[in-house]
mmCIF file of C-alpha atoms in Angstrom:
data_model
loop_
_atom_site.group_PDB
_atom_site.id
_atom_site.type_symbol
_atom_site.label_atom_id
_atom_site.label_comp_id
_atom_site.label_asym_id
_atom_site.label_seq_id
_atom_site.Cartn_x
_atom_site.Cartn_y
_atom_site.Cartn_z
ATOM 1 C CA MET A 1 0.000 0.000 0.000
ATOM 2 C CA THR A 2 1.241 3.451 -0.952
ATOM 3 C CA VAL A 3 -0.551 6.563 0.233
ATOM 4 C CA ASP A 4 -0.234 9.887 -1.557
ATOM 5 C CA THR A 5 -0.324 12.569 1.131
ATOM 6 C CA SER A 6 1.810 15.162 -0.610
ATOM 7 C CA SER A 7 -0.721 16.536 -3.074
ATOM 8 C CA THR A 8 -2.394 19.868 -2.552
ATOM 9 C CA GLY A 9 -5.971 20.832 -3.005
ATOM 10 C CA ASP A 10 -9.008 18.606 -2.786
ATOM 11 C CA ALA A 11 -8.257 15.252 -4.390
ATOM 12 C CA GLY A 12 -11.962 14.647 -4.518
ATOM 13 C CA VAL A 13 -13.808 11.388 -4.463
ATOM 14 C CA GLY A 14 -14.078 9.205 -7.537
ATOM 15 C CA ALA A 15 -17.283 7.921 -9.006
ATOM 16 C CA GLY A 16 -18.768 4.460 -9.051
ATOM 17 C CA ALA A 17 -16.969 1.731 -7.169
ATOM 18 C CA GLU A 18 -14.376 4.136 -5.758
ATOM 19 C CA GLN A 19 -17.098 6.389 -4.353
ATOM 20 C CA LEU A 20 -18.814 3.421 -2.745
ATOM 21 C CA ALA A 21 -15.506 2.261 -1.254
ATOM 22 C CA VAL A 22 -14.865 5.709 0.225
ATOM 23 C CA ALA A 23 -18.392 5.864 1.658
ATOM 24 C CA ALA A 24 -17.928 2.423 3.215
ATOM 25 C CA ALA A 25 -14.626 3.491 4.762
ATOM 26 C CA VAL A 26 -16.179 6.621 6.276
ATOM 27 C CA ALA A 27 -19.124 4.627 7.658
ATOM 28 C CA ALA A 28 -16.735 2.095 9.198
ATOM 29 C CA GLY A 29 -14.670 4.903 10.685
ATOM 30 C CA GLU A 30 -17.698 6.584 12.223
ATOM 31 C CA SER A 31 -18.884 3.260 13.645
ATOM 32 C CA VAL A 32 -15.611 2.359 15.355
ATOM 33 C CA LEU A 33 -15.133 5.904 16.699
ATOM 34 C CA SER A 34 -18.661 5.986 18.091
ATOM 35 C CA ARG A 35 -18.115 2.674 19.877
ATOM 36 C CA ARG A 36 -14.693 3.819 21.080
ATOM 37 C CA PHE A 37 -15.949 7.082 22.598
ATOM 38 C CA GLY A 38 -19.554 6.140 23.400
ATOM 39 C CA SER A 39 -21.123 8.929 21.372
ATOM 40 C CA ALA A 40 -21.939 9.534 17.708
ATOM 41 C CA ILE A 41 -19.078 11.092 15.747
ATOM 42 C CA THR A 42 -19.661 12.382 12.229
ATOM 43 C CA LEU A 43 -16.987 12.539 9.533
ATOM 44 C CA VAL A 44 -17.345 14.760 6.465
ATOM 45 C CA SER A 45 -15.393 15.934 3.388
ATOM 46 C CA PRO A 46 -13.812 12.554 2.624
ATOM 47 C CA GLU A 47 -10.705 12.629 0.442
ATOM 48 C CA ASP A 48 -9.523 9.459 -1.260
ATOM 49 C CA LEU A 49 -5.779 9.084 -0.593
ATOM 50 C CA ALA A 50 -5.427 6.500 -3.347
ATOM 51 C CA GLY A 51 -3.947 3.588 -1.453
ATOM 52 C CA SER A 52 -2.496 0.985 -3.805
ATOM 53 C CA GLY A 53 -2.945 -2.023 -1.514
ATOM 54 C CA PRO A 54 -6.032 -3.922 -0.316
ATOM 55 C CA ALA A 55 -7.237 -1.055 1.898
ATOM 56 C CA THR A 56 -9.286 2.000 1.019
ATOM 57 C CA VAL A 57 -7.483 4.992 2.552
ATOM 58 C CA VAL A 58 -9.444 8.173 3.246
ATOM 59 C CA ARG A 59 -8.791 11.469 4.973
ATOM 60 C CA ALA A 60 -11.933 12.932 6.621
ATOM 61 C CA ARG A 61 -12.800 15.887 8.817
ATOM 62 C CA VAL A 62 -14.457 15.564 12.222
ATOM 63 C CA VAL A 63 -17.572 17.772 12.229
ATOM 64 C CA SER A 64 -17.626 18.403 15.952
ATOM 65 C CA SER A 65 -16.875 16.360 19.007
ATOM 66 C CA SER A 66 -16.761 16.781 22.734
ATOM 67 C CA PHE A 67 -13.717 14.542 22.727
ATOM 68 C CA ALA A 68 -10.132 15.597 22.146
ATOM 69 C CA LEU A 69 -10.048 14.321 18.586
ATOM 70 C CA PRO A 70 -7.851 15.852 15.899
ATOM 71 C CA ARG A 71 -9.516 18.027 13.296
ATOM 72 C CA THR A 72 -8.874 15.457 10.552
ATOM 73 C CA LEU A 73 -8.311 11.707 10.628
ATOM 74 C CA VAL A 74 -7.088 9.019 8.265
ATOM 75 C CA ILE A 75 -9.211 5.888 7.867
ATOM 76 C CA LYS A 76 -7.911 2.606 6.471
ATOM 77 C CA HIS A 77 -10.664 0.166 5.644
ATOM 78 C CA TYR A 78 -10.036 -3.436 4.555
ATOM 79 C CA PRO A 79 -13.392 -4.440 3.067
ATOM 80 C CA ASP A 80 -12.414 -7.923 1.916
ATOM 81 C CA GLN A 81 -11.618 -10.936 4.014
ATOM 82 C CA PRO A 82 -8.023 -12.101 3.615
ATOM 83 C CA ALA A 83 -6.927 -15.043 1.541
ATOM 84 C CA ALA A 84 -5.185 -17.922 3.247
ATOM 85 C CA GLY A 85 -2.062 -16.900 5.127
ATOM 86 C CA ALA A 86 -1.133 -13.574 6.720
ATOM 87 C CA ASP A 87 -3.901 -10.990 7.068
ATOM 88 C CA PRO A 88 -2.711 -7.476 6.083
ATOM 89 C CA PHE A 89 -5.341 -5.858 8.320
ATOM 90 C CA ALA A 90 -4.197 -7.852 11.359
ATOM 91 C CA GLN A 91 -0.519 -7.169 10.591
ATOM 92 C CA GLU A 92 -1.153 -3.443 10.312
ATOM 93 C CA ALA A 93 -3.494 -3.152 13.292
ATOM 94 C CA VAL A 94 -1.055 -4.978 15.557
ATOM 95 C CA SER A 95 1.879 -2.936 14.263
ATOM 96 C CA TYR A 96 0.124 0.316 15.108
ATOM 97 C CA GLN A 97 -0.973 -1.049 18.485
ATOM 98 C CA LEU A 98 2.642 -1.887 19.288
ATOM 99 C CA PHE A 99 3.780 1.666 18.560
ATOM 100 C CA THR A 100 0.810 3.439 20.107
ATOM 101 C CA ALA A 101 1.710 1.796 23.431
ATOM 102 C CA LEU A 102 5.090 3.566 23.325
ATOM 103 C CA ALA A 103 5.914 7.091 24.442
ATOM 104 C CA PRO A 104 5.229 9.692 21.708
ATOM 105 C CA ASP A 105 8.951 10.327 21.090
ATOM 106 C CA GLU A 106 9.461 6.601 20.405
ATOM 107 C CA ARG A 107 6.482 6.321 18.060
ATOM 108 C CA MET A 108 7.825 6.419 14.494
ATOM 109 C CA CYS A 109 4.391 6.372 12.879
ATOM 110 C CA PRO A 110 0.930 7.956 13.190
ATOM 111 C CA GLU A 111 -0.951 7.215 16.404
ATOM 112 C CA LEU A 112 -3.685 4.586 16.256
ATOM 113 C CA LEU A 113 -6.882 6.206 17.590
ATOM 114 C CA ALA A 114 -9.303 3.313 17.098
ATOM 115 C CA HIS A 115 -9.564 -0.031 15.332
ATOM 116 C CA ASP A 116 -12.056 -2.844 14.963
ATOM 117 C CA GLY A 117 -11.510 -6.391 13.751
ATOM 118 C CA ARG A 118 -15.160 -6.888 12.840
ATOM 119 C CA ASP A 119 -15.326 -3.884 10.509
ATOM 120 C CA ARG A 120 -11.645 -4.300 9.550
ATOM 121 C CA VAL A 121 -10.938 -0.618 9.971
ATOM 122 C CA LEU A 122 -8.193 1.554 11.465
ATOM 123 C CA VAL A 123 -8.523 5.212 12.413
ATOM 124 C CA LEU A 124 -5.171 6.983 12.496
ATOM 125 C CA GLU A 125 -3.693 10.328 13.350
ATOM 126 C CA ASP A 126 -3.458 12.507 10.234
ATOM 127 C CA LEU A 127 0.097 13.772 9.729
ATOM 128 C CA GLY A 128 -1.152 16.222 7.123
ATOM 129 C CA ARG A 129 -0.094 17.113 3.612
ATOM 130 C CA THR A 130 3.504 16.247 4.250
ATOM 131 C CA PRO A 131 6.084 15.390 1.571
ATOM 132 C CA THR A 132 7.285 11.830 1.317
ATOM 133 C CA LEU A 133 10.910 10.775 1.175
ATOM 134 C CA GLU A 134 10.291 10.021 -2.496
ATOM 135 C CA ASP A 135 9.249 13.649 -3.008
ATOM 136 C CA LYS A 136 12.547 14.814 -1.492
ATOM 137 C CA LEU A 137 14.598 12.452 -3.686
ATOM 138 C CA TYR A 138 12.853 13.633 -6.839
ATOM 139 C CA ALA A 139 13.015 17.350 -6.032
ATOM 140 C CA ARG A 140 16.036 19.481 -6.942
ATOM 141 C CA ASP A 141 17.317 20.265 -3.455
ATOM 142 C CA SER A 142 20.255 17.996 -2.601
ATOM 143 C CA ARG A 143 20.631 19.357 0.949
ATOM 144 C CA ALA A 144 16.973 18.680 1.734
ATOM 145 C CA ALA A 145 17.292 15.181 0.281
ATOM 146 C CA GLU A 146 20.403 14.486 2.379
ATOM 147 C CA ARG A 147 18.657 15.667 5.542
ATOM 148 C CA ALA A 148 15.631 13.507 4.742
ATOM 149 C CA LEU A 149 17.771 10.398 4.148
ATOM 150 C CA LEU A 150 19.642 10.869 7.429
ATOM 151 C CA SER A 151 16.352 11.424 9.226
ATOM 152 C CA TRP A 152 15.010 8.228 7.644
ATOM 153 C CA ALA A 153 18.045 6.278 8.891
ATOM 154 C CA ARG A 154 17.708 7.736 12.400
ATOM 155 C CA SER A 155 13.993 6.958 12.495
ATOM 156 C CA LEU A 156 14.660 3.400 11.335
ATOM 157 C CA GLY A 157 17.212 2.987 14.125
ATOM 158 C CA ARG A 158 14.833 4.434 16.700
ATOM 159 C CA LEU A 159 12.084 2.130 15.447
ATOM 160 C CA HIS A 160 14.391 -0.857 15.927
ATOM 161 C CA ALA A 161 15.670 0.239 19.339
ATOM 162 C CA SER A 162 12.187 0.948 20.720
ATOM 163 C CA THR A 163 10.776 -2.432 19.658
ATOM 164 C CA ALA A 164 13.745 -4.708 20.433
ATOM 165 C CA GLY A 165 12.673 -7.486 22.775
ATOM 166 C CA ARG A 166 8.963 -7.007 22.071
ATOM 167 C CA GLU A 167 8.385 -9.957 19.770
ATOM 168 C CA ALA A 168 6.242 -11.742 22.377
ATOM 169 C CA ASP A 169 4.029 -8.637 22.681
ATOM 170 C CA PHE A 170 3.630 -8.427 18.910
ATOM 171 C CA ASN A 171 2.699 -12.096 18.573
ATOM 172 C CA ALA A 172 0.257 -11.925 21.497
ATOM 173 C CA LEU A 173 -1.528 -8.951 19.915
ATOM 174 C CA LEU A 174 -1.617 -10.756 16.585
ATOM 175 C CA ARG A 175 -3.206 -13.835 18.143
ATOM 176 C CA ARG A 176 -5.905 -11.653 19.705
ATOM 177 C CA LEU A 177 -6.857 -10.387 16.245
ATOM 178 C CA GLY A 178 -6.824 -13.896 14.845
ATOM 179 C CA GLY A 179 -3.859 -13.329 12.548
ATOM 180 C CA PRO A 180 -1.264 -16.077 12.030
ATOM 181 C CA ALA A 181 2.253 -15.232 13.139
ATOM 182 C CA LYS A 182 4.232 -14.078 10.125
ATOM 183 C CA THR A 183 7.769 -15.245 9.488
ATOM 184 C CA GLU A 184 10.324 -14.450 6.826
ATOM 185 C CA SER A 185 11.103 -18.113 6.196
ATOM 186 C CA GLY A 186 8.476 -18.947 3.604
ATOM 187 C CA GLY A 187 10.142 -19.760 0.308
ATOM 188 C CA VAL A 188 13.472 -18.114 1.190
ATOM 189 C CA ASP A 189 15.484 -21.334 1.183
ATOM 190 C CA GLU A 190 14.071 -22.300 -2.197
ATOM 191 C CA LEU A 191 14.786 -18.825 -3.584
ATOM 192 C CA CYS A 192 18.383 -18.948 -2.348
ATOM 193 C CA ALA A 193 18.878 -22.356 -3.973
ATOM 194 C CA ARG A 194 17.592 -20.975 -7.284
ATOM 195 C CA VAL A 195 20.357 -18.381 -7.619
ATOM 196 C CA PRO A 196 23.463 -20.483 -8.468
ATOM 197 C CA PRO A 197 21.924 -22.226 -11.514
ATOM 198 C CA LEU A 198 20.388 -18.911 -12.582
ATOM 199 C CA ILE A 199 23.751 -17.114 -12.511
ATOM 200 C CA GLN A 200 25.363 -20.042 -14.321
ATOM 201 C CA GLU A 201 22.663 -20.042 -17.000
ATOM 202 C CA ARG A 202 22.436 -16.299 -17.611
ATOM 203 C CA LEU A 203 26.011 -15.189 -16.985
ATOM 204 C CA GLY A 204 28.071 -18.357 -17.359
ATOM 205 C CA ILE A 205 29.645 -17.966 -13.900
ATOM 206 C CA PRO A 206 29.784 -20.913 -11.456
ATOM 207 C CA VAL A 207 29.158 -20.135 -7.784
ATOM 208 C CA PRO A 208 32.087 -21.266 -5.560
ATOM 209 C CA ASP A 209 31.294 -23.512 -2.599
ATOM 210 C CA GLU A 210 32.703 -20.892 -0.214
ATOM 211 C CA VAL A 211 30.223 -18.314 -1.511
ATOM 212 C CA ARG A 212 27.358 -20.777 -1.104
ATOM 213 C CA ALA A 213 28.466 -21.334 2.502
ATOM 214 C CA GLN A 214 28.533 -17.589 3.118
ATOM 215 C CA VAL A 215 24.986 -17.277 1.781
ATOM 216 C CA THR A 216 23.896 -20.029 4.175
ATOM 217 C CA ALA A 217 25.607 -18.207 7.058
ATOM 218 C CA ALA A 218 23.889 -14.958 6.078
ATOM 219 C CA LEU A 219 20.535 -16.731 6.034
ATOM 220 C CA ASP A 220 21.235 -18.173 9.485
ATOM 221 C CA GLN A 221 22.134 -14.688 10.743
ATOM 222 C CA SER A 222 18.813 -13.332 9.477
ATOM 223 C CA ARG A 223 16.979 -15.937 11.559
ATOM 224 C CA ALA A 224 19.076 -15.697 14.707
ATOM 225 C CA ALA A 225 17.617 -14.504 17.997
ATOM 226 C CA GLY A 226 19.924 -11.508 18.256
ATOM 227 C CA PHE A 227 19.037 -8.072 16.869
ATOM 228 C CA ARG A 228 15.345 -8.862 16.465
ATOM 229 C CA ALA A 229 12.985 -5.896 16.320
ATOM 230 C CA PHE A 230 9.922 -4.679 14.469
ATOM 231 C CA SER A 231 10.233 -4.145 10.715
ATOM 232 C CA PRO A 232 7.803 -2.391 8.344
ATOM 233 C CA VAL A 233 9.249 -4.770 5.684
ATOM 234 C CA GLU A 234 8.295 -2.475 2.801
ATOM 235 C CA LEU A 235 11.106 0.064 3.117
ATOM 236 C CA SER A 236 10.248 2.245 0.142
ATOM 237 C CA PRO A 237 10.622 6.041 0.071
ATOM 238 C CA ASP A 238 6.976 6.511 -0.904
ATOM 239 C CA ASN A 239 5.947 4.964 2.428
ATOM 240 C CA ASN A 240 7.755 7.527 4.580
ATOM 241 C CA LEU A 241 6.580 11.024 5.515
ATOM 242 C CA VAL A 242 9.135 13.767 6.163
ATOM 243 C CA THR A 243 7.698 15.690 9.133
ATOM 244 C CA GLY A 244 9.056 18.388 11.398
ATOM 245 C CA GLN A 245 9.656 15.687 14.027
ATOM 246 C CA GLY A 246 11.587 13.453 11.635
ATOM 247 C CA VAL A 247 10.633 10.768 9.134
ATOM 248 C CA ARG A 248 7.552 8.763 10.017
ATOM 249 C CA PHE A 249 6.734 5.316 8.623
ATOM 250 C CA LEU A 250 3.494 4.307 6.958
ATOM 251 C CA ASP A 251 2.175 1.016 5.612
ATOM 252 C CA PHE A 252 2.542 -1.886 8.012
ATOM 253 C CA GLU A 253 0.503 -4.394 6.003
ATOM 254 C CA TYR A 254 3.545 -6.679 6.010
ATOM 255 C CA GLY A 255 4.891 -5.589 9.393
ATOM 256 C CA CYS A 256 6.570 -8.273 11.473
ATOM 257 C CA VAL A 257 9.398 -8.885 13.917
ATOM 258 C CA ARG A 258 12.636 -10.003 12.284
ATOM 259 C CA SER A 259 16.355 -9.278 12.447
ATOM 260 C CA ALA A 260 16.982 -5.530 12.290
ATOM 261 C CA LEU A 261 20.050 -6.373 10.215
ATOM 262 C CA VAL A 262 17.734 -7.378 7.364
ATOM 263 C CA ASP A 263 16.417 -3.811 7.337
ATOM 264 C CA ALA A 264 19.920 -2.410 7.806
ATOM 265 C CA ALA A 265 20.905 -3.945 4.465
ATOM 266 C CA HIS A 266 18.843 -1.145 2.932
ATOM 267 C CA LEU A 267 21.421 1.305 4.257
ATOM 268 C CA ARG A 268 23.973 -0.374 1.985
ATOM 269 C CA LEU A 269 21.448 -0.926 -0.824
ATOM 270 C CA PRO A 270 19.045 1.995 -0.358
ATOM 271 C CA PHE A 271 15.490 1.008 -1.277
ATOM 272 C CA ALA A 272 16.696 -1.975 -3.350
ATOM 273 C CA SER A 273 13.324 -3.703 -3.056
ATOM 274 C CA TRP A 274 11.649 -0.662 -4.610
ATOM 275 C CA PRO A 275 11.369 -1.023 -8.420
ATOM 276 C CA ASP A 276 12.415 2.621 -8.953
ATOM 277 C CA ALA A 277 15.573 2.528 -6.814
ATOM 278 C CA LEU A 278 18.342 4.814 -8.117
ATOM 279 C CA ALA A 279 21.840 5.776 -6.949
ATOM 280 C CA LEU A 280 22.923 7.935 -4.016
ATOM 281 C CA PRO A 281 26.092 10.061 -3.981
ATOM 282 C CA ALA A 282 29.382 8.781 -2.553
ATOM 283 C CA GLY A 283 29.439 8.747 1.233
ATOM 284 C CA MET A 284 25.667 8.981 1.668
ATOM 285 C CA SER A 285 25.229 5.312 2.554
ATOM 286 C CA GLU A 286 28.023 5.491 5.148
ATOM 287 C CA ALA A 287 26.411 8.557 6.725
ATOM 288 C CA MET A 288 23.069 6.759 6.905
ATOM 289 C CA ILE A 289 24.701 3.749 8.583
ATOM 290 C CA ALA A 290 26.282 6.053 11.173
ATOM 291 C CA ALA A 291 22.909 7.690 11.865
ATOM 292 C CA TRP A 292 21.206 4.304 12.265
ATOM 293 C CA ARG A 293 23.975 2.935 14.510
ATOM 294 C CA ALA A 294 23.802 5.968 16.812
ATOM 295 C CA GLU A 295 20.187 5.015 17.598
ATOM 296 C CA VAL A 296 20.682 1.259 18.129
ATOM 297 C CA VAL A 297 24.103 0.962 19.731
ATOM 298 C CA SER A 298 22.790 1.356 23.283
ATOM 299 C CA THR A 299 20.408 -1.544 22.608
ATOM 300 C CA TRP A 300 23.024 -3.686 20.838
ATOM 301 C CA PRO A 301 26.463 -2.617 22.163
ATOM 302 C CA ALA A 302 28.272 -5.134 19.944
ATOM 303 C CA LEU A 303 27.555 -2.868 16.984
ATOM 304 C CA ALA A 304 29.872 -0.212 18.454
ATOM 305 C CA ASP A 305 32.732 -2.308 17.065
ATOM 306 C CA ASP A 306 33.364 -1.205 13.463
ATOM 307 C CA GLU A 307 34.512 -4.646 12.323
ATOM 308 C CA VAL A 308 31.540 -6.423 13.895
ATOM 309 C CA LEU A 309 29.138 -3.957 12.312
ATOM 310 C CA ALA A 310 30.794 -4.208 8.887
ATOM 311 C CA THR A 311 30.729 -8.009 8.979
ATOM 312 C CA HIS A 312 27.047 -8.126 9.948
ATOM 313 C CA LEU A 313 26.093 -5.539 7.337
ATOM 314 C CA THR A 314 28.009 -7.362 4.592
ATOM 315 C CA ALA A 315 26.220 -10.614 5.408
ATOM 316 C CA SER A 316 22.850 -8.829 5.272
ATOM 317 C CA GLU A 317 23.847 -7.071 2.054
ATOM 318 C CA LEU A 318 24.830 -10.423 0.512
ATOM 319 C CA LEU A 319 21.507 -11.983 1.440
ATOM 320 C CA ARG A 320 19.512 -9.033 0.065
ATOM 321 C CA VAL A 321 21.415 -9.011 -3.254
ATOM 322 C CA TRP A 322 21.130 -12.794 -3.473
ATOM 323 C CA LEU A 323 17.366 -12.820 -2.925
ATOM 324 C CA ILE A 324 16.705 -9.982 -5.365
ATOM 325 C CA THR A 325 18.861 -11.766 -7.923
ATOM 326 C CA GLY A 326 16.793 -14.916 -7.452
ATOM 327 C CA GLU A 327 13.583 -12.941 -7.868
ATOM 328 C CA GLU A 328 14.556 -10.825 -10.855
ATOM 329 C CA LEU A 329 17.599 -12.041 -12.792
ATOM 330 C CA SER A 330 15.598 -14.362 -15.038
ATOM 331 C CA SER A 331 13.481 -11.417 -16.232
ATOM 332 C CA LEU A 332 16.229 -8.800 -16.600
ATOM 333 C CA ASN A 333 16.810 -7.429 -20.086
ATOM 334 C CA LEU A 334 20.591 -7.850 -20.275
ATOM 335 C CA SER A 335 20.930 -5.989 -23.540
ATOM 336 C CA ARG A 336 23.159 -3.157 -24.684
ATOM 337 C CA HIS A 337 19.960 -1.433 -25.733
ATOM 338 C CA ALA A 338 18.540 -1.347 -22.200
ATOM 339 C CA ALA A 339 17.309 2.020 -20.958
ATOM 340 C CA PRO A 340 19.962 4.215 -19.246
ATOM 341 C CA VAL A 341 17.890 4.320 -16.064
ATOM 342 C CA SER A 342 17.089 0.696 -15.421
ATOM 343 C CA ARG A 343 16.780 -2.131 -12.967
ATOM 344 C CA GLU A 344 19.610 -3.808 -14.874
ATOM 345 C CA ALA A 345 21.989 -0.952 -14.050
ATOM 346 C CA ALA A 346 20.939 -1.205 -10.383
ATOM 347 C CA PHE A 347 22.069 -4.842 -10.358
ATOM 348 C CA VAL A 348 25.501 -3.821 -11.620
ATOM 349 C CA THR A 349 25.796 -1.233 -8.827
ATOM 350 C CA TRP A 350 24.690 -3.647 -6.093
ATOM 351 C CA TRP A 351 27.055 -6.425 -7.146
ATOM 352 C CA ARG A 352 29.939 -3.931 -7.470
ATOM 353 C CA ASP A 353 29.242 -2.562 -4.008
ATOM 354 C CA LEU A 354 28.992 -6.067 -2.569
ATOM 355 C CA ALA A 355 32.416 -6.884 -4.053
ATOM 356 C CA LYS A 356 33.883 -3.766 -2.443
ATOM 357 C CA HIS A 357 32.332 -4.322 0.967
ATOM 358 C CA ALA A 358 33.208 -8.029 1.022
ATOM 359 C CA GLY A 359 36.811 -7.072 0.340
ATOM 360 C CA TYR A 360 36.793 -4.708 3.331
ATOM 361 C CA VAL A 361 35.899 -7.576 5.704
ATOM 362 C CA ARG A 362 38.249 -10.071 4.037
ATOM 363 C CA MET A 363 35.548 -12.235 2.475
ATOM 364 C CA THR A 364 37.870 -12.772 -0.462
ATOM 365 C CA ALA A 365 35.984 -15.470 -2.359
ATOM 366 C CA LEU A 366 32.764 -13.473 -2.182
ATOM 367 C CA SER A 367 34.523 -10.266 -3.243
ATOM 368 C CA GLU A 368 36.042 -11.933 -6.298
ATOM 369 C CA PHE A 369 32.792 -13.660 -7.239
ATOM 370 C CA ALA A 370 30.701 -10.488 -6.856
ATOM 371 C CA ALA A 371 33.206 -8.567 -8.993
ATOM 372 C CA ARG A 372 32.886 -11.211 -11.748
ATOM 373 C CA VAL A 373 29.079 -11.018 -11.657
ATOM 374 C CA ALA A 374 29.145 -7.209 -11.791
ATOM 375 C CA ALA A 375 31.594 -7.250 -14.700
ATOM 376 C CA ALA A 376 29.495 -9.771 -16.628
ATOM 377 C CA LEU A 377 26.344 -7.706 -16.106
ATOM 378 C CA ALA A 378 28.135 -4.490 -17.086
ATOM 379 C CA ALA A 379 29.591 -6.062 -20.225
ATOM 380 C CA ARG A 380 26.127 -6.999 -21.419
ATOM 381 C CA LEU A 381 24.677 -3.555 -20.721
ATOM 382 C CA GLY A 382 27.600 -1.630 -22.183
ATOM 383 C CA PRO A 383 27.258 2.161 -21.835
ATOM 384 C CA HIS A 384 24.000 1.783 -19.908
ATOM 385 C CA ALA A 385 25.594 -0.024 -16.954
ATOM 386 C CA ASP A 386 25.893 3.063 -14.733
ATOM 387 C CA LEU A 387 22.883 3.677 -12.512
ATOM 388 C CA ALA A 388 21.560 7.220 -12.590
ATOM 389 C CA PHE A 389 21.329 9.304 -9.430
ATOM 390 C CA TYR A 390 18.052 10.431 -7.947
ATOM 391 C CA PRO A 391 17.136 13.835 -9.422
ATOM 392 C CA ALA A 392 18.028 15.594 -6.159
ATOM 393 C CA PHE A 393 21.688 14.615 -6.667
ATOM 394 C CA ARG A 394 22.090 15.206 -10.415
#
């Protein structure tokens, strides 16, 4: 789910099915608020925020209330029952419950004001018409983009530090809403096993046994008990609002507790899971890592050691590159005629960076292998192998 909150003016309400969906969301919001506060509460002037996931997302104004409600609210309504497996409504409701129980300065998301499992609706604090991190990256102000990226890294670290050790709370809340506990294990082993034959087939490069062992170790690290904290999972710049109090996270439909190091890989490979990921300037990733570490080091003192941190981050980076390669390499257009700004060029950058970082921590076999993969990808793309920067840094 992506929510557009940066537009100005009245977005209006669409016709037909969209209008009915908005009306249903408002009715569900009024119902849960009335039950929550014991008195009728009327919402008017609904504005469709164009969520792209299973929920209808609406901003609405509170007509009048004797309660200390904000002037406007955001309603997320999940009208359909979930398919088999994880329920996005339950995941999101529990995620917001977890954060709403924290002190306001530890809450890296909007406050949950009311929710109901029967109507499958959430009523959230409205953070206003605030730019997203994506807006900052696509504007032409490099300083503002740098500040937003560092704020995003700090907020991610604070999110991890404030939820470390709360996995039991998260799972207990999830059970109360009837949602199955979500894990990151489903299909990961099979996806990892798919990569070596895929690289052999598409690039003609065999995967050394030592590299396979390092992938297995990275997978084990991602499942270890240490460093576990809440993760939004979808770490995309369009799901983050840049507010005066720092970056705030939206969209917890896939929220779960997992190793924070899995998220930290995105500091090395910023927004790699986002289809539109582009390049950041030299030194930006290192600055983001420093900002994240400053927030988590009191929770996980071992990360104060530069070598320990670098080794953990390289393992997480390897796993992230490996999984994305398994997901996407078979469909990449490895042609010299590929577009200059492309997912193919991103792969070259990520494998090059992995080679560099693996060399820093003396993972020699991995460094040499990653360099060969990057070179093979670059040779096929020719002049289009260099990933473009986000517009803010051009």
